[in-house]
Tab-separated table of C-alpha atoms in Angstrom:
chain	number	residue	atom	x	y	z
A	16	UNK	CA	-44.228	-44.172	51.423
A	17	UNK	CA	-43.934	-43.846	48.206
A	18	UNK	CA	-42.086	-40.831	46.357
A	19	UNK	CA	-44.351	-39.187	43.445
A	20	UNK	CA	-43.306	-39.328	39.964
A	21	UNK	CA	-42.662	-36.009	37.899
A	22	UNK	CA	-46.214	-35.194	36.218
A	23	UNK	CA	-46.986	-35.399	33.160
A	24	UNK	CA	-49.641	-33.411	32.989
A	25	UNK	CA	-49.021	-29.520	31.106
A	26	UNK	CA	-51.607	-26.491	32.278
A	27	UNK	CA	-53.064	-24.757	29.116
A	28	UNK	CA	-53.719	-21.588	29.154
A	29	UNK	CA	-55.836	-19.772	30.768
A	30	UNK	CA	-59.211	-18.089	29.620
A	31	UNK	CA	-59.759	-16.368	26.755
A	32	UNK	CA	-55.872	-16.810	25.784
A	33	UNK	CA	-56.689	-20.316	25.975
A	34	UNK	CA	-59.222	-19.808	23.863
A	35	UNK	CA	-57.171	-17.916	21.562
A	36	UNK	CA	-54.664	-19.416	20.547
A	37	UNK	CA	-56.421	-22.569	19.971
A	38	UNK	CA	-58.077	-20.182	17.013
A	39	UNK	CA	-55.156	-19.033	15.547
A	40	UNK	CA	-52.079	-21.596	17.093
A	41	UNK	CA	-51.564	-23.201	14.555
A	42	UNK	CA	-51.169	-20.163	11.825
A	43	UNK	CA	-48.328	-18.715	14.284
A	44	UNK	CA	-46.348	-22.170	14.298
A	45	UNK	CA	-46.633	-21.752	10.995
A	46	UNK	CA	-45.766	-18.523	9.939
A	47	UNK	CA	-42.426	-19.025	12.814
A	48	UNK	CA	-40.941	-21.841	12.883
A	49	UNK	CA	-39.297	-23.667	9.562
A	50	UNK	CA	-40.756	-26.839	9.440
A	51	UNK	CA	-38.535	-30.353	9.544
A	52	UNK	CA	-40.774	-32.877	8.943
A	53	UNK	CA	-41.335	-33.388	4.400
A	54	UNK	CA	-44.268	-35.393	3.556
A	55	UNK	CA	-44.374	-38.828	4.732
A	56	UNK	CA	-41.909	-38.259	7.084
A	57	UNK	CA	-44.400	-35.021	9.812
A	58	UNK	CA	-46.898	-37.626	11.594
A	59	UNK	CA	-50.099	-36.794	12.850
A	60	UNK	CA	-51.249	-34.079	15.027
A	61	UNK	CA	-54.374	-34.430	17.344
A	62	UNK	CA	-56.077	-30.917	18.627
A	63	UNK	CA	-59.248	-30.979	20.640
A	64	UNK	CA	-62.247	-28.825	19.937
A	65	UNK	CA	-64.342	-27.484	22.337
A	66	UNK	CA	-67.189	-27.910	20.817
A	67	UNK	CA	-68.374	-29.265	16.761
A	68	UNK	CA	-67.853	-26.768	14.196
A	69	UNK	CA	-71.398	-25.855	12.078
A	70	UNK	CA	-69.388	-26.525	8.668
A	71	UNK	CA	-67.626	-24.647	5.613
A	72	UNK	CA	-69.983	-23.136	3.716
A	73	UNK	CA	-70.951	-19.406	5.524
A	74	UNK	CA	-74.286	-19.002	3.528
A	75	UNK	CA	-75.002	-22.063	5.488
A	76	UNK	CA	-73.137	-21.450	8.479
A	77	UNK	CA	-73.143	-17.321	8.358
A	78	UNK	CA	-70.656	-17.556	11.707
A	79	UNK	CA	-67.930	-18.331	13.155
A	80	UNK	CA	-66.404	-19.334	16.089
A	81	UNK	CA	-63.015	-20.709	17.898
A	82	UNK	CA	-63.503	-24.007	16.647
A	83	UNK	CA	-64.433	-22.854	12.908
A	84	UNK	CA	-61.644	-20.964	12.821
A	85	UNK	CA	-59.127	-23.211	13.830
A	86	UNK	CA	-60.294	-25.311	11.077
A	87	UNK	CA	-60.847	-23.268	8.510
A	88	UNK	CA	-57.757	-21.249	9.471
A	89	UNK	CA	-55.604	-24.535	8.087
A	90	UNK	CA	-57.335	-24.887	5.489
A	91	UNK	CA	-56.505	-21.819	3.686
A	92	UNK	CA	-55.188	-18.669	4.800
A	93	UNK	CA	-55.755	-14.506	5.010
A	94	UNK	CA	-54.341	-11.951	2.011
A	95	UNK	CA	-51.772	-10.160	4.805
A	96	UNK	CA	-51.419	-12.133	8.983
A	97	UNK	CA	-49.825	-9.836	11.663
A	98	UNK	CA	-46.135	-10.910	12.766
A	99	UNK	CA	-46.105	-12.628	16.390
A	100	UNK	CA	-42.912	-10.328	17.703
A	101	UNK	CA	-43.155	-7.590	15.540
A	102	UNK	CA	-47.126	-6.669	15.358
A	103	UNK	CA	-46.348	-5.866	11.950
A	104	UNK	CA	-48.563	-6.656	8.319
A	105	UNK	CA	-46.643	-8.879	6.584
A	106	UNK	CA	-47.633	-9.766	2.729
A	107	UNK	CA	-49.494	-13.638	3.084
A	108	UNK	CA	-51.625	-14.631	-0.182
A	109	UNK	CA	-52.267	-11.308	-1.017
A	110	UNK	CA	-48.324	-8.389	-1.869
A	111	UNK	CA	-49.008	-5.447	-1.793
A	112	UNK	CA	-52.411	-3.651	-1.100
A	113	UNK	CA	-52.788	0.538	-2.509
A	114	UNK	CA	-55.789	2.223	-1.398
A	115	UNK	CA	-57.429	5.308	-3.200
A	116	UNK	CA	-57.080	8.399	-1.524
A	117	UNK	CA	-60.145	8.461	0.226
A	118	UNK	CA	-59.210	4.985	1.219
A	119	UNK	CA	-62.726	3.464	0.116
A	120	UNK	CA	-61.067	1.708	-2.419
A	121	UNK	CA	-58.232	-0.914	-1.855
A	122	UNK	CA	-55.687	-2.626	-5.111
A	123	UNK	CA	-54.936	-6.205	-4.265
A	124	UNK	CA	-52.053	-8.477	-5.776
A	125	UNK	CA	-52.076	-11.572	-5.252
A	126	UNK	CA	-48.635	-13.141	-4.519
A	127	UNK	CA	-48.154	-15.164	-8.337
A	128	UNK	CA	-48.132	-19.280	-8.398
A	129	UNK	CA	-50.304	-20.234	-5.503
A	130	UNK	CA	-52.768	-23.345	-6.072
A	131	UNK	CA	-55.662	-24.160	-3.756
A	132	UNK	CA	-55.676	-28.057	-3.065
A	133	UNK	CA	-57.616	-29.110	-6.566
A	134	UNK	CA	-55.119	-26.797	-8.545
A	135	UNK	CA	-56.634	-23.864	-9.696
A	136	UNK	CA	-54.741	-21.668	-10.092
A	137	UNK	CA	-55.183	-18.361	-6.851
A	138	UNK	CA	-57.207	-14.918	-9.326
A	139	UNK	CA	-58.127	-12.718	-7.910
A	140	UNK	CA	-61.803	-14.253	-9.673
A	141	UNK	CA	-61.397	-16.989	-6.362
A	142	UNK	CA	-62.236	-13.099	-4.378
A	143	UNK	CA	-64.452	-11.339	-7.152
A	144	UNK	CA	-66.520	-14.933	-7.198
A	145	UNK	CA	-66.958	-15.553	-2.938
A	146	UNK	CA	-67.553	-11.870	-2.195
A	147	UNK	CA	-69.683	-11.551	-5.187
A	148	UNK	CA	-72.148	-14.821	-3.473
A	149	UNK	CA	-72.233	-13.701	0.168
A	150	UNK	CA	-72.345	-9.933	0.044
A	151	UNK	CA	-75.336	-10.846	-3.194
A	152	UNK	CA	-77.020	-11.965	0.087
A	153	UNK	CA	-79.357	-10.565	2.571
A	154	UNK	CA	-76.929	-12.348	5.415
A	155	UNK	CA	-74.419	-8.860	3.773
A	156	UNK	CA	-74.778	-6.695	7.043
A	157	UNK	CA	-73.582	-10.099	9.245
A	158	UNK	CA	-70.408	-11.763	6.868
A	159	UNK	CA	-69.011	-7.191	6.754
A	160	UNK	CA	-69.343	-6.833	10.243
A	161	UNK	CA	-67.381	-10.221	10.701
A	162	UNK	CA	-64.644	-8.790	8.282
A	163	UNK	CA	-64.293	-5.078	9.853
A	164	UNK	CA	-64.626	-3.694	6.513
A	165	UNK	CA	-67.744	-2.140	4.775
A	166	UNK	CA	-67.614	-4.096	1.283
A	167	UNK	CA	-70.236	-2.364	-1.323
A	168	UNK	CA	-68.186	-4.827	-4.004
A	169	UNK	CA	-65.308	-6.695	-5.610
A	170	UNK	CA	-64.301	-6.017	-8.815
A	171	UNK	CA	-61.141	-7.583	-11.275
A	172	UNK	CA	-58.700	-5.432	-12.743
A	173	UNK	CA	-56.970	-8.546	-14.310
A	174	UNK	CA	-55.622	-12.496	-12.695
A	175	UNK	CA	-54.209	-11.055	-9.735
A	176	UNK	CA	-55.238	-7.863	-9.234
A	177	UNK	CA	-58.676	-7.171	-7.758
A	178	UNK	CA	-59.967	-3.735	-6.118
A	179	UNK	CA	-62.388	-3.784	-2.901
A	180	UNK	CA	-64.671	-1.384	-3.793
A	181	UNK	CA	-66.243	0.399	0.360
A	182	UNK	CA	-68.791	2.407	0.987
A	183	UNK	CA	-67.374	4.599	3.191
A	184	UNK	CA	-63.319	4.930	4.324
A	185	UNK	CA	-61.498	1.623	5.050
A	186	UNK	CA	-57.796	3.391	6.311
A	187	UNK	CA	-57.693	0.108	8.363
A	188	UNK	CA	-58.293	-2.471	5.950
A	189	UNK	CA	-54.867	-4.032	5.589
A	190	UNK	CA	-55.264	-4.493	9.774
A	191	UNK	CA	-58.259	-6.446	8.625
A	192	UNK	CA	-57.124	-9.045	5.522
A	193	UNK	CA	-54.689	-9.992	8.369
A	194	UNK	CA	-57.292	-11.407	11.634
A	195	UNK	CA	-57.445	-14.227	10.737
A	196	UNK	CA	-60.404	-14.385	13.417
A	197	UNK	CA	-62.413	-12.583	10.681
A	198	UNK	CA	-63.955	-16.346	9.201
A	199	UNK	CA	-65.405	-15.060	6.131
A	200	UNK	CA	-61.855	-14.489	4.457
A	201	UNK	CA	-61.306	-18.033	4.292
A	202	UNK	CA	-62.563	-19.465	0.692
A	203	UNK	CA	-62.933	-21.892	-1.450
A	204	UNK	CA	-61.636	-22.707	-4.843
A	205	UNK	CA	-63.994	-20.972	-7.911
A	206	UNK	CA	-64.836	-23.850	-10.476
A	207	UNK	CA	-65.472	-25.725	-7.521
A	208	UNK	CA	-67.369	-23.673	-6.159
A	209	UNK	CA	-69.347	-23.112	-8.362
A	210	UNK	CA	-69.464	-26.892	-8.733
A	211	UNK	CA	-70.681	-27.497	-5.787
A	212	UNK	CA	-72.910	-24.126	-4.511
A	213	UNK	CA	-75.950	-25.844	-4.664
A	214	UNK	CA	-75.248	-29.079	-4.161
A	215	UNK	CA	-76.965	-29.837	-1.017
A	216	UNK	CA	-73.724	-30.946	0.707
A	217	UNK	CA	-71.482	-27.997	-0.060
A	218	UNK	CA	-72.323	-27.308	3.683
A	219	UNK	CA	-69.271	-30.250	4.747
A	220	UNK	CA	-66.962	-29.396	1.735
A	221	UNK	CA	-63.886	-27.007	1.012
A	222	UNK	CA	-61.308	-26.321	-0.767
A	223	UNK	CA	-59.079	-23.785	0.257
A	224	UNK	CA	-55.715	-22.488	-1.415
A	225	UNK	CA	-54.518	-23.023	2.898
A	226	UNK	CA	-51.372	-25.362	4.282
A	227	UNK	CA	-54.216	-28.410	4.946
A	228	UNK	CA	-56.926	-29.768	2.772
A	229	UNK	CA	-59.786	-31.308	3.703
A	230	UNK	CA	-60.643	-34.953	4.259
A	231	UNK	CA	-62.749	-36.417	6.309
A	232	UNK	CA	-66.268	-33.990	7.889
A	233	UNK	CA	-68.182	-36.061	11.441
A	234	UNK	CA	-70.585	-32.849	12.715
A	235	UNK	CA	-70.315	-33.290	16.326
A	236	UNK	CA	-67.149	-35.937	15.719
A	237	UNK	CA	-63.854	-34.515	14.235
A	238	UNK	CA	-61.981	-32.824	11.422
A	239	UNK	CA	-58.790	-34.273	9.416
A	240	UNK	CA	-56.769	-32.591	6.974
A	241	UNK	CA	-54.001	-33.705	5.635
A	242	UNK	CA	-51.992	-31.681	3.458
A	243	UNK	CA	-52.337	-29.592	0.714
A	244	UNK	CA	-50.099	-31.174	-2.290
A	245	UNK	CA	-50.044	-27.594	-3.546
A	246	UNK	CA	-49.056	-25.048	-0.433
A	247	UNK	CA	-46.891	-22.796	-1.873
A	248	UNK	CA	-44.613	-22.741	1.092
A	249	UNK	CA	-43.994	-26.206	2.194
A	250	UNK	CA	-41.527	-24.920	4.550
A	251	UNK	CA	-44.652	-24.266	7.076
A	252	UNK	CA	-46.002	-27.685	6.704
A	253	UNK	CA	-45.879	-28.613	10.266
A	254	UNK	CA	-47.763	-32.550	10.108
A	255	UNK	CA	-49.004	-34.886	7.115
A	256	UNK	CA	-52.627	-34.917	9.206
A	257	UNK	CA	-53.948	-32.538	11.792
A	258	UNK	CA	-57.180	-34.457	13.504
A	259	UNK	CA	-59.408	-32.654	15.538
A	260	UNK	CA	-61.704	-33.848	17.706
A	261	UNK	CA	-64.469	-32.262	19.508
A	262	UNK	CA	-64.318	-33.921	24.185
A	263	UNK	CA	-66.798	-29.999	24.205
A	264	UNK	CA	-66.545	-27.009	25.917
A	265	UNK	CA	-66.106	-25.561	29.020
A	266	UNK	CA	-67.433	-26.815	31.551
A	267	UNK	CA	-70.679	-25.631	33.853
A	268	UNK	CA	-74.834	-27.147	32.331
A	269	UNK	CA	-75.085	-25.490	29.619
A	270	UNK	CA	-72.218	-26.226	27.205
A	271	UNK	CA	-74.528	-29.144	25.575
A	272	UNK	CA	-71.989	-30.621	23.737
A	273	UNK	CA	-69.455	-32.390	27.155
A	274	UNK	CA	-72.217	-33.337	29.929
A	275	UNK	CA	-70.482	-33.349	32.750
A	276	UNK	CA	-71.516	-30.928	35.226
A	277	UNK	CA	-68.748	-32.777	37.284
A	278	UNK	CA	-65.220	-33.136	35.315
A	279	UNK	CA	-63.638	-34.915	38.004
A	280	UNK	CA	-66.131	-37.546	38.853
A	281	UNK	CA	-66.324	-38.153	34.824
A	282	UNK	CA	-62.170	-37.972	34.578
A	283	UNK	CA	-61.271	-40.285	37.768
A	284	UNK	CA	-63.869	-42.908	36.008
A	285	UNK	CA	-62.140	-42.399	32.118
A	286	UNK	CA	-58.336	-42.623	34.261
A	287	UNK	CA	-59.841	-46.120	35.270
A	288	UNK	CA	-60.891	-47.021	31.673
A	289	UNK	CA	-58.262	-45.750	29.410
A	290	UNK	CA	-54.367	-46.039	28.953
A	291	UNK	CA	-53.189	-44.133	26.828
A	292	UNK	CA	-55.832	-41.192	25.733
A	293	UNK	CA	-54.994	-37.302	26.805
A	294	UNK	CA	-58.253	-36.179	28.832
A	295	UNK	CA	-58.944	-32.733	30.626
A	296	UNK	CA	-61.859	-30.221	31.068
A	297	UNK	CA	-59.892	-27.954	29.153
A	298	UNK	CA	-60.895	-25.794	31.646
A	299	UNK	CA	-61.342	-25.490	34.958
A	300	UNK	CA	-63.835	-22.319	35.986
A	301	UNK	CA	-61.767	-21.165	38.692
A	302	UNK	CA	-64.615	-18.779	40.374
A	303	UNK	CA	-66.594	-21.975	40.672
A	304	UNK	CA	-63.998	-24.166	42.630
A	305	UNK	CA	-62.432	-23.788	46.296
A	306	UNK	CA	-59.119	-24.155	44.377
A	307	UNK	CA	-57.540	-25.105	47.573
A	308	UNK	CA	-60.566	-28.238	46.613
A	309	UNK	CA	-59.397	-27.635	43.141
A	310	UNK	CA	-55.487	-28.272	43.469
A	311	UNK	CA	-55.865	-31.638	45.536
A	312	UNK	CA	-58.368	-33.461	42.640
A	313	UNK	CA	-56.387	-32.198	39.740
A	314	UNK	CA	-52.739	-34.306	41.704
A	315	UNK	CA	-54.731	-37.110	42.703
A	316	UNK	CA	-56.568	-36.905	38.029
A	317	UNK	CA	-53.145	-37.082	38.316
A	318	UNK	CA	-51.811	-39.663	40.235
A	319	UNK	CA	-54.679	-41.852	38.710
A	320	UNK	CA	-53.667	-41.275	34.873
A	321	UNK	CA	-49.771	-41.093	35.195
A	322	UNK	CA	-49.804	-37.775	34.145
A	323	UNK	CA	-52.363	-37.648	31.446
A	324	UNK	CA	-54.327	-35.414	32.190
A	325	UNK	CA	-54.289	-31.521	30.619
A	326	UNK	CA	-55.432	-28.333	32.833
A	327	UNK	CA	-56.768	-25.954	31.702
A	328	UNK	CA	-57.792	-22.416	33.077
A	329	UNK	CA	-60.095	-19.762	32.765
A	330	UNK	CA	-63.023	-17.498	34.977
A	331	UNK	CA	-65.480	-17.969	32.267
A	332	UNK	CA	-66.902	-16.122	29.657
A	333	UNK	CA	-70.174	-15.468	29.573
A	334	UNK	CA	-72.822	-14.135	32.270
A	335	UNK	CA	-74.920	-17.820	32.204
A	336	UNK	CA	-72.001	-19.636	32.813
A	337	UNK	CA	-70.707	-18.196	35.743
A	338	UNK	CA	-74.964	-17.109	37.070
A	339	UNK	CA	-75.636	-20.293	36.891
A	340	UNK	CA	-73.739	-20.971	40.108
A	341	UNK	CA	-75.126	-18.120	41.470
A	342	UNK	CA	-72.368	-15.983	41.023
A	343	UNK	CA	-72.110	-12.058	39.422
A	344	UNK	CA	-70.035	-11.980	36.331
A	345	UNK	CA	-68.548	-8.408	37.376
A	346	UNK	CA	-66.653	-10.266	40.567
A	347	UNK	CA	-65.362	-13.391	37.957
A	348	UNK	CA	-62.246	-11.971	37.355
A	349	UNK	CA	-61.665	-10.797	40.630
A	350	UNK	CA	-61.822	-14.308	42.145
A	351	UNK	CA	-60.142	-15.910	39.208
A	352	UNK	CA	-56.734	-13.919	39.679
A	353	UNK	CA	-56.758	-14.926	43.242
A	354	UNK	CA	-57.308	-18.429	42.683
A	355	UNK	CA	-54.729	-18.532	39.631
A	356	UNK	CA	-52.513	-17.283	42.230
A	357	UNK	CA	-51.943	-20.511	44.862
C-alpha cells in the first residue's frame, strides 16, 4: 500500500464569494499589504478569468462583469476605497468629497501628484472629459445605473477640483465612489483618450492611473499588465507582471467560453499531457453532483495531477445554469449547503 502524499491542490472559495474575490482580490491585496518587491524582483502572477473581456472602451463595451472589472481595477482606481477591515471609506484618487446642502452637488478634490501610466497628470479634466462622453451618449442610463448615481454633468472648478452635479439628491455618493465593481469609474488619461477615441482599435486600449498598465490584450485568450512606472504608491505594486488567462467559466453547457460538458474527464486528459500547468473547473456546481462521487473524483484527479488541481465549488449563479439539469433554482442553495458540509 502506498502512502498518499500531502496534497498541493488548493480550495477556492465557493459560489459568488469566489467570483467576488476574483473581481476585488487584487485591490484588496494592494490596500492592506505592504509590498516587499522592488521593480524587477516582484515576479509574475497568473490569474484565471472565467470568460473573456469585451474591451476597455465603455461606449463599445458598456458592461461590467467580474472578468472585466478585475482587469480594469488594476489599470485605474476608484475615487475612494472601502477599508476591508473596518468598512470605512478611505481616500484613494480623491482626498475628499464635500456635498451641497441638498446633496445634489458633490465637490471632489483629487490627490495631487498622481499620474497616468503615460505620464499625464491626473486632473479634473480627466473626469470632465470621461463623464461628458459617457453621459452625453445614448447609453447614459446604463452608465448611471452602473455607478448607482443619477449624474447630470461633471464640471471643473480648478485643476484638482470638480463637481458632480446630480439630477436628484445623492447622499450615498462616497459609498458609490468606493465601489470597485462600478466599472464606469475606470477611465483613461484625457490627452490619450482624445487622441485615440476615434481609432477603430480604441476598444483595445486603456491608459489609467492604477498600479498597472496594459501591455497586451488578445481577446478570448489573455490580458497582460505590467507595473505603472508613474504610480503614486510603489508599496502597493506587488508584482512586476500579471497575466489574466481566459480558461473558461462555470461548468455547464450554456457557457461557451469553456466547452467541457464533463470537466473531470477533460482534466484527467490534461493531467496526462502536462507536467507543470495548474488547472481546475472553477467551479464545480455542487447541486449537480452526488457529493461522495465528486469527492472521490477530486481525490483521483489530485493524485493523477500531482497536486496541480485547483478546486472551486459553487451553487450556480443563474436559473438557466441549473435548469439545464432539471433543477429548480430555489432548490439549489440548500442542496449546495448540504453538499458543502460533507
